mmCIF file of C-alpha atoms and ligand atoms in Angstrom:
data_model
loop_
_atom_site.group_PDB
_atom_site.id
_atom_site.type_symbol
_atom_site.label_atom_id
_atom_site.label_comp_id
_atom_site.label_asym_id
_atom_site.label_seq_id
_atom_site.Cartn_x
_atom_site.Cartn_y
_atom_site.Cartn_z
ATOM 1 C CA MET T 356 13.295 93.640 89.592
ATOM 2 C CA PHE T 357 16.573 93.554 87.671
ATOM 3 C CA THR T 358 17.764 96.442 85.513
ATOM 4 C CA PRO T 359 17.391 95.430 81.838
ATOM 5 C CA LEU T 360 20.486 95.175 79.640
ATOM 6 C CA THR T 361 19.091 97.766 77.232
ATOM 7 C CA GLY T 362 21.807 99.127 74.966
ATOM 8 C CA ARG T 363 24.515 96.829 76.305
ATOM 9 C CA THR T 364 26.367 94.376 74.114
ATOM 10 C CA ALA T 365 26.783 90.678 74.819
ATOM 11 C CA LEU T 366 29.311 88.645 72.855
ATOM 12 C CA ILE T 367 28.408 84.964 73.029
ATOM 13 C CA THR T 368 30.806 82.290 71.802
ATOM 14 C CA GLY T 369 29.294 79.010 70.650
ATOM 15 C CA ALA T 370 25.955 80.697 69.903
ATOM 16 C CA THR T 371 25.231 78.922 66.619
ATOM 17 C CA LYS T 372 23.273 76.233 68.504
ATOM 18 C CA GLY T 373 22.591 74.633 71.877
ATOM 19 C CA ILE T 374 23.079 76.555 75.108
ATOM 20 C CA GLY T 375 24.769 79.475 73.336
ATOM 21 C CA ARG T 376 21.759 80.031 71.091
ATOM 22 C CA GLY T 377 19.609 80.015 74.234
ATOM 23 C CA LEU T 378 21.928 82.591 75.798
ATOM 24 C CA ALA T 379 21.604 84.759 72.691
ATOM 25 C CA ARG T 380 17.771 84.614 72.774
ATOM 26 C CA VAL T 381 17.528 85.456 76.469
ATOM 27 C CA PHE T 382 20.116 88.263 76.374
ATOM 28 C CA LEU T 383 18.380 89.755 73.350
ATOM 29 C CA GLU T 384 15.001 89.611 75.148
ATOM 30 C CA ALA T 385 16.684 91.420 78.061
ATOM 31 C CA GLY T 386 17.546 94.291 75.712
ATOM 32 C CA ALA T 387 21.152 93.525 74.768
ATOM 33 C CA HIS T 388 22.734 93.662 71.330
ATOM 34 C CA VAL T 389 24.146 90.226 70.670
ATOM 35 C CA ALA T 390 27.206 88.996 68.769
ATOM 36 C CA VAL T 391 26.762 85.357 67.725
ATOM 37 C CA VAL T 392 30.085 83.519 67.391
ATOM 38 C CA GLY T 393 30.787 80.059 65.979
ATOM 39 C CA ARG T 394 32.476 78.298 63.074
ATOM 40 C CA ASP T 395 29.357 77.052 61.262
ATOM 41 C CA GLU T 396 28.386 79.897 58.944
ATOM 42 C CA ALA T 397 24.936 78.550 58.019
ATOM 43 C CA ALA T 398 23.948 77.769 61.623
ATOM 44 C CA GLY T 399 25.188 81.183 62.783
ATOM 45 C CA ALA T 400 23.189 82.901 60.035
ATOM 46 C CA ALA T 401 20.055 80.985 61.069
ATOM 47 C CA THR T 402 20.530 82.072 64.702
ATOM 48 C CA VAL T 403 21.042 85.698 63.713
ATOM 49 C CA ASP T 404 17.941 85.593 61.453
ATOM 50 C CA GLU T 405 15.866 84.245 64.323
ATOM 51 C CA LEU T 406 17.163 86.965 66.673
ATOM 52 C CA ARG T 407 16.496 89.749 64.164
ATOM 53 C CA ARG T 408 12.980 88.426 63.540
ATOM 54 C CA ALA T 409 12.466 88.653 67.302
ATOM 55 C CA GLY T 410 13.186 92.360 66.917
ATOM 56 C CA GLY T 411 16.719 92.634 68.225
ATOM 57 C CA GLU T 412 20.114 93.661 66.937
ATOM 58 C CA ALA T 413 22.387 90.737 66.231
ATOM 59 C CA LEU T 414 25.731 90.334 64.498
ATOM 60 C CA GLN T 415 27.188 87.117 63.149
ATOM 61 C CA VAL T 416 30.914 86.492 63.534
ATOM 62 C CA VAL T 417 32.380 83.324 62.045
ATOM 63 C CA ALA T 418 35.361 82.464 64.228
ATOM 64 C CA ASP T 419 37.184 79.573 65.870
ATOM 65 C CA VAL T 420 37.832 80.360 69.539
ATOM 66 C CA SER T 421 40.954 78.201 69.580
ATOM 67 C CA VAL T 422 42.663 80.535 67.077
ATOM 68 C CA ALA T 423 43.950 83.788 68.599
ATOM 69 C CA ALA T 424 43.657 85.790 65.356
ATOM 70 C CA ASP T 425 40.001 84.737 64.969
ATOM 71 C CA VAL T 426 39.274 85.730 68.550
ATOM 72 C CA GLU T 427 40.871 89.168 68.107
ATOM 73 C CA ARG T 428 38.809 89.676 64.929
ATOM 74 C CA MET T 429 35.607 88.562 66.687
ATOM 75 C CA VAL T 430 36.130 91.293 69.279
ATOM 76 C CA ALA T 431 37.114 93.937 66.701
ATOM 77 C CA GLU T 432 34.016 93.213 64.555
ATOM 78 C CA THR T 433 31.730 93.376 67.585
ATOM 79 C CA VAL T 434 33.190 96.655 68.838
ATOM 80 C CA ARG T 435 33.021 98.145 65.326
ATOM 81 C CA ARG T 436 29.339 97.235 65.036
ATOM 82 C CA PHE T 437 28.062 97.956 68.552
ATOM 83 C CA GLY T 438 30.664 100.337 69.998
ATOM 84 C CA GLY T 439 31.790 98.132 72.870
ATOM 85 C CA ILE T 440 31.330 94.881 74.781
ATOM 86 C CA ASP T 441 29.708 94.729 78.227
ATOM 87 C CA VAL T 442 29.204 90.989 78.608
ATOM 88 C CA LEU T 443 31.241 88.036 77.364
ATOM 89 C CA CYS T 444 29.617 84.629 77.573
ATOM 90 C CA ALA T 445 32.547 82.249 77.005
ATOM 91 C CA ASN T 446 30.363 79.296 76.149
ATOM 92 C CA ALA T 447 31.896 77.559 73.109
ATOM 93 C CA GLY T 448 32.868 74.019 73.940
ATOM 94 C CA ILE T 449 33.235 70.501 72.600
ATOM 95 C CA PHE T 450 32.632 67.194 74.353
ATOM 96 C CA PRO T 451 33.754 64.225 72.215
ATOM 97 C CA SER T 452 34.076 61.018 74.214
ATOM 98 C CA ALA T 453 37.327 59.057 74.491
ATOM 99 C CA ARG T 454 38.123 56.343 76.968
ATOM 100 C CA LEU T 455 41.655 56.445 78.322
ATOM 101 C CA PRO T 456 43.196 53.499 76.433
ATOM 102 C CA GLU T 457 42.109 54.987 73.094
ATOM 103 C CA MET T 458 42.598 58.676 73.945
ATOM 104 C CA THR T 459 45.093 60.205 71.533
ATOM 105 C CA GLU T 460 47.386 63.167 72.056
ATOM 106 C CA SER T 461 45.350 65.108 69.507
ATOM 107 C CA ASP T 462 42.107 64.314 71.399
ATOM 108 C CA ILE T 463 43.653 65.952 74.466
ATOM 109 C CA ASP T 464 45.119 68.889 72.547
ATOM 110 C CA GLU T 465 41.859 69.612 70.711
ATOM 111 C CA ILE T 466 39.598 69.633 73.748
ATOM 112 C CA PHE T 467 41.983 71.823 75.751
ATOM 113 C CA ALA T 468 42.434 74.154 72.749
ATOM 114 C CA VAL T 469 38.710 74.844 72.443
ATOM 115 C CA ASN T 470 37.438 74.596 76.026
ATOM 116 C CA VAL T 471 40.354 76.058 78.002
ATOM 117 C CA LYS T 472 42.540 78.041 75.603
ATOM 118 C CA GLY T 473 39.430 79.282 73.747
ATOM 119 C CA THR T 474 37.929 80.593 76.992
ATOM 120 C CA MET T 475 41.167 82.317 77.988
ATOM 121 C CA LEU T 476 41.740 83.850 74.556
ATOM 122 C CA ALA T 477 38.189 85.220 74.500
ATOM 123 C CA VAL T 478 38.538 86.848 77.918
ATOM 124 C CA ARG T 479 41.945 88.287 77.064
ATOM 125 C CA ALA T 480 40.692 89.738 73.774
ATOM 126 C CA CYS T 481 37.680 91.380 75.475
ATOM 127 C CA LEU T 482 39.647 93.055 78.282
ATOM 128 C CA THR T 483 39.797 96.560 76.820
ATOM 129 C CA PRO T 484 36.078 96.863 75.957
ATOM 130 C CA LEU T 485 35.011 95.123 79.192
ATOM 131 C CA ALA T 486 37.081 97.567 81.263
ATOM 132 C CA ALA T 487 35.735 100.496 79.224
ATOM 133 C CA SER T 488 32.198 99.307 80.007
ATOM 134 C CA GLY T 489 32.797 100.029 83.707
ATOM 135 C CA ARG T 490 30.618 97.005 84.589
ATOM 136 C CA GLY T 491 32.138 94.275 82.458
ATOM 137 C CA ARG T 492 30.823 90.786 82.980
ATOM 138 C CA VAL T 493 32.345 87.436 82.011
ATOM 139 C CA ILE T 494 30.217 84.311 82.322
ATOM 140 C CA VAL T 495 31.943 81.028 81.521
ATOM 141 C CA THR T 496 29.895 77.929 80.727
ATOM 142 C CA SER T 497 31.653 75.179 82.660
ATOM 143 C CA SER T 498 29.835 71.968 83.688
ATOM 144 C CA ILE T 499 29.034 69.752 86.656
ATOM 145 C CA THR T 500 31.259 67.197 84.859
ATOM 146 C CA GLY T 501 34.785 67.734 86.140
ATOM 147 C CA PRO T 502 34.242 70.349 88.848
ATOM 148 C CA ILE T 503 31.718 68.144 90.729
ATOM 149 C CA THR T 504 31.253 64.753 89.051
ATOM 150 C CA GLY T 505 33.172 62.301 86.874
ATOM 151 C CA VAL T 506 31.945 60.437 83.794
ATOM 152 C CA GLY T 507 33.843 57.527 82.206
ATOM 153 C CA GLY T 508 34.800 58.409 78.631
ATOM 154 C CA TRP T 509 34.841 62.129 79.382
ATOM 155 C CA SER T 510 37.851 62.447 81.716
ATOM 156 C CA HIS T 511 39.597 64.864 79.336
ATOM 157 C CA TYR T 512 36.402 66.916 79.058
ATOM 158 C CA GLY T 513 36.005 66.990 82.851
ATOM 159 C CA ALA T 514 39.599 68.177 83.155
ATOM 160 C CA THR T 515 38.881 71.120 80.835
ATOM 161 C CA LYS T 516 35.721 72.105 82.696
ATOM 162 C CA ALA T 517 37.571 72.047 86.033
ATOM 163 C CA ALA T 518 40.441 74.016 84.482
ATOM 164 C CA GLN T 519 37.985 76.718 83.441
ATOM 165 C CA LEU T 520 37.143 77.280 87.113
ATOM 166 C CA GLY T 521 40.794 77.757 88.054
ATOM 167 C CA PHE T 522 40.956 80.374 85.348
ATOM 168 C CA VAL T 523 37.705 82.022 86.502
ATOM 169 C CA ARG T 524 39.026 82.466 90.042
ATOM 170 C CA GLY T 525 42.397 83.915 89.036
ATOM 171 C CA ALA T 526 40.856 86.210 86.428
ATOM 172 C CA ALA T 527 38.214 87.376 88.922
ATOM 173 C CA VAL T 528 40.939 88.542 91.303
ATOM 174 C CA GLU T 529 43.004 90.121 88.550
ATOM 175 C CA LEU T 530 40.108 91.994 86.924
ATOM 176 C CA ALA T 531 38.172 93.088 90.021
ATOM 177 C CA GLY T 532 39.891 96.484 90.075
ATOM 178 C CA GLN T 533 38.618 97.189 86.550
ATOM 179 C CA GLY T 534 35.001 96.586 87.531
ATOM 180 C CA ILE T 535 34.915 93.276 85.655
ATOM 181 C CA THR T 536 33.289 90.269 87.313
ATOM 182 C CA VAL T 537 34.139 86.725 86.218
ATOM 183 C CA ASN T 538 31.808 83.865 87.136
ATOM 184 C CA ALA T 539 30.780 80.461 85.852
ATOM 185 C CA VAL T 540 27.558 78.579 85.299
ATOM 186 C CA LEU T 541 27.754 74.791 85.737
ATOM 187 C CA PRO T 542 24.997 73.109 83.717
ATOM 188 C CA GLY T 543 23.770 69.611 84.397
ATOM 189 C CA ASN T 544 22.262 67.708 81.454
ATOM 190 C CA ILE T 545 20.644 70.169 79.104
ATOM 191 C CA ASP T 546 18.124 69.491 76.348
ATOM 192 C CA THR T 547 19.992 70.611 73.231
ATOM 193 C CA GLU T 548 19.943 69.335 69.634
ATOM 194 C CA ASP T 549 22.406 66.685 70.821
ATOM 195 C CA TRP T 550 19.582 64.768 72.485
ATOM 196 C CA ASP T 551 17.565 64.586 69.225
ATOM 197 C CA GLN T 552 19.605 61.540 68.126
ATOM 198 C CA ALA T 553 19.635 59.804 71.529
ATOM 199 C CA PRO T 554 17.564 56.651 72.081
ATOM 200 C CA PRO T 555 14.445 57.395 74.196
ATOM 201 C CA GLU T 556 15.605 54.934 76.908
ATOM 202 C CA ARG T 557 18.802 56.937 77.393
ATOM 203 C CA ARG T 558 16.845 60.125 77.842
ATOM 204 C CA GLN T 559 14.436 58.443 80.276
ATOM 205 C CA ALA T 560 17.341 57.065 82.340
ATOM 206 C CA MET T 561 18.928 60.508 82.465
ATOM 207 C CA GLU T 562 15.653 62.129 83.501
ATOM 208 C CA ALA T 563 15.213 59.519 86.234
ATOM 209 C CA SER T 564 18.633 60.449 87.687
ATOM 210 C CA ILE T 565 17.599 64.101 88.077
ATOM 211 C CA PRO T 566 15.500 64.935 91.166
ATOM 212 C CA GLN T 567 13.360 67.383 89.176
ATOM 213 C CA GLY T 568 12.671 64.572 86.670
ATOM 214 C CA ARG T 569 13.612 66.483 83.522
ATOM 215 C CA LEU T 570 16.603 67.666 81.534
ATOM 216 C CA GLY T 571 17.442 71.356 81.871
ATOM 217 C CA THR T 572 16.459 73.770 79.131
ATOM 218 C CA VAL T 573 18.828 76.193 77.443
ATOM 219 C CA ALA T 574 16.717 78.956 79.010
ATOM 220 C CA ASP T 575 17.443 77.534 82.502
ATOM 221 C CA ILE T 576 21.148 78.144 81.860
ATOM 222 C CA ALA T 577 20.609 81.481 80.144
ATOM 223 C CA HIS T 578 18.603 82.912 83.040
ATOM 224 C CA ALA T 579 21.380 82.061 85.518
ATOM 225 C CA ALA T 580 23.885 83.728 83.168
ATOM 226 C CA LEU T 581 21.580 86.729 82.788
ATOM 227 C CA PHE T 582 21.516 87.157 86.560
ATOM 228 C CA LEU T 583 25.330 87.102 86.677
ATOM 229 C CA ALA T 584 25.379 89.679 83.867
ATOM 230 C CA SER T 585 22.995 91.999 85.688
ATOM 231 C CA GLU T 586 23.808 95.293 87.343
ATOM 232 C CA GLU T 587 22.540 93.768 90.584
ATOM 233 C CA ALA T 588 25.099 90.904 90.536
ATOM 234 C CA GLY T 589 28.008 93.351 90.444
ATOM 235 C CA TYR T 590 29.398 92.284 93.839
ATOM 236 C CA ILE T 591 29.552 88.579 92.885
ATOM 237 C CA THR T 592 32.828 87.450 91.342
ATOM 238 C CA GLY T 593 34.856 84.253 91.051
ATOM 239 C CA GLN T 594 31.758 82.169 91.862
ATOM 240 C CA THR T 595 29.869 79.267 90.347
ATOM 241 C CA ILE T 596 26.163 78.516 90.005
ATOM 242 C CA ILE T 597 25.121 74.901 89.457
ATOM 243 C CA VAL T 598 21.995 74.635 87.279
ATOM 244 C CA ASP T 599 21.121 70.942 87.242
ATOM 245 C CA GLY T 600 17.665 70.260 88.726
ATOM 246 C CA GLY T 601 19.356 68.800 91.806
ATOM 247 C CA GLN T 602 21.329 66.133 89.921
ATOM 248 C CA VAL T 603 24.514 66.415 91.996
ATOM 249 C CA LEU T 604 22.660 66.361 95.328
ATOM 250 C CA VAL T 605 21.656 62.715 95.299
ATOM 251 C CA GLU T 606 23.693 60.664 97.809
ATOM 252 C CA SER T 607 22.467 57.221 96.815
ATOM 253 C CA SER T 608 19.455 55.683 95.135
ATOM 254 C CA ALA T 609 19.598 52.710 97.571
HETATM 255 P P1 NAP X 1020 26.565 72.327 71.275
HETATM 256 O O1 NAP X 1020 25.104 72.289 71.090
HETATM 257 O O2 NAP X 1020 27.411 71.306 70.614
HETATM 258 O O3 NAP X 1020 27.070 73.784 70.872
HETATM 259 C C1 NAP X 1020 28.427 74.079 70.996
HETATM 260 C C2 NAP X 1020 28.672 75.467 70.461
HETATM 261 O O4 NAP X 1020 30.086 75.732 70.563
HETATM 262 C C3 NAP X 1020 28.278 75.577 69.009
HETATM 263 O O5 NAP X 1020 27.697 76.835 68.776
HETATM 264 C C4 NAP X 1020 29.612 75.461 68.288
HETATM 265 O O6 NAP X 1020 29.565 76.247 67.116
HETATM 266 C C5 NAP X 1020 30.541 76.132 69.282
HETATM 267 N N1 NAP X 1020 31.927 75.746 69.098
HETATM 268 C C6 NAP X 1020 32.499 74.524 69.238
HETATM 269 N N2 NAP X 1020 33.815 74.586 68.953
HETATM 270 C C7 NAP X 1020 34.066 75.878 68.618
HETATM 271 C C8 NAP X 1020 35.229 76.565 68.214
HETATM 272 N N3 NAP X 1020 36.410 75.945 68.092
HETATM 273 N N4 NAP X 1020 35.135 77.902 67.957
HETATM 274 C C9 NAP X 1020 33.946 78.537 68.051
HETATM 275 N N5 NAP X 1020 32.805 77.936 68.431
HETATM 276 C C10 NAP X 1020 32.876 76.621 68.707
HETATM 277 O O7 NAP X 1020 26.952 72.277 72.823
HETATM 278 P P2 NAP X 1020 26.178 72.801 74.108
HETATM 279 O O8 NAP X 1020 25.621 71.617 74.766
HETATM 280 O O9 NAP X 1020 25.334 73.943 73.776
HETATM 281 O O10 NAP X 1020 27.453 73.260 74.958
HETATM 282 C C11 NAP X 1020 27.763 74.627 75.165
HETATM 283 C C12 NAP X 1020 28.650 74.705 76.399
HETATM 284 O O11 NAP X 1020 27.942 74.169 77.498
HETATM 285 C C13 NAP X 1020 29.944 73.902 76.288
HETATM 286 O O12 NAP X 1020 30.991 74.647 76.872
HETATM 287 C C14 NAP X 1020 29.649 72.659 77.097
HETATM 288 O O13 NAP X 1020 30.817 72.121 77.659
HETATM 289 C C15 NAP X 1020 28.728 73.215 78.163
HETATM 290 N N6 NAP X 1020 27.860 72.220 78.787
HETATM 291 C C16 NAP X 1020 26.855 71.632 78.082
HETATM 292 C C17 NAP X 1020 26.018 70.722 78.746
HETATM 293 C C18 NAP X 1020 24.839 70.074 78.066
HETATM 294 O O14 NAP X 1020 24.181 69.227 78.685
HETATM 295 N N7 NAP X 1020 24.515 70.419 76.830
HETATM 296 C C19 NAP X 1020 26.241 70.391 80.085
HETATM 297 C C20 NAP X 1020 27.302 71.005 80.740
HETATM 298 C C21 NAP X 1020 28.092 71.927 80.090
HETATM 299 P P3 NAP X 1020 30.189 75.819 65.697
HETATM 300 O O15 NAP X 1020 30.000 74.348 65.552
HETATM 301 O O16 NAP X 1020 29.386 76.676 64.766
HETATM 302 O O17 NAP X 1020 31.617 76.241 65.781
#
């Protein structure tokens, strides 16, 4: 039995939809106060409404994680409202496709600004409250793409997701003395709003490539993150958990 997160505060970037909204729901159910961060004001408000209707305390912060001033404000607003931050889920990310011949300099700059710089800025801005917590937790949402696998059209994305892990390991060493753990969750293919537009054949092909025969749910990712945020995971740092239904295990379909 894990100790609930009652009274602790989780700041979740990229919580206006997708995996981040799933993280917010699960952390709230576990007793945490939740700060919901993203740029889309209407989507963030809808997430916060849903969380409050579920009976929890939630705060909306409209911020762009690639902008240092926004990130500092996101932390200040969360601390002002809840008195501290115990858990940072650095989850905000983008994944536009671009094949190499067409990939522009701004494509590369944008994806690194959000996925890598945004992660680093968020961790840096949370250092004081995480250290004050005495059991600070950082959980980065990386991916199997980059650290484990490669996908044509997403080489820049894979580079950012691998870069996040380099950061996780260095930060884990640097912050261990302050009682802060830094770990990453590596999702496989997760059933978010993104799949709503996809042709059914694409979804079926993806499901067929996963040994468990289904896409992951946002709750699958959130429960792994919740474990890493728990009191009981306090001796785990600088590590990764793949949550992919066995997708990366398959040697060959032949
Ligand atoms: P999503 O549904 O598109 O949600 C992305 C979230 O990130 C949104 O809340 C978005 O909010 C936020 N975001 C994007 N750019 C931002 C910025 N500059 N500042 C603040 N927030 C920003 O994507 P998702 O699938 O949930 O992905 C979440 C994370 O999981 C990403 O890091 C992604 O790389 C990773 N991941 C996803 C999958 C998957 O299958 N879905 C697999 C592996 C890894 P706003 O638009 O409101 O800003």
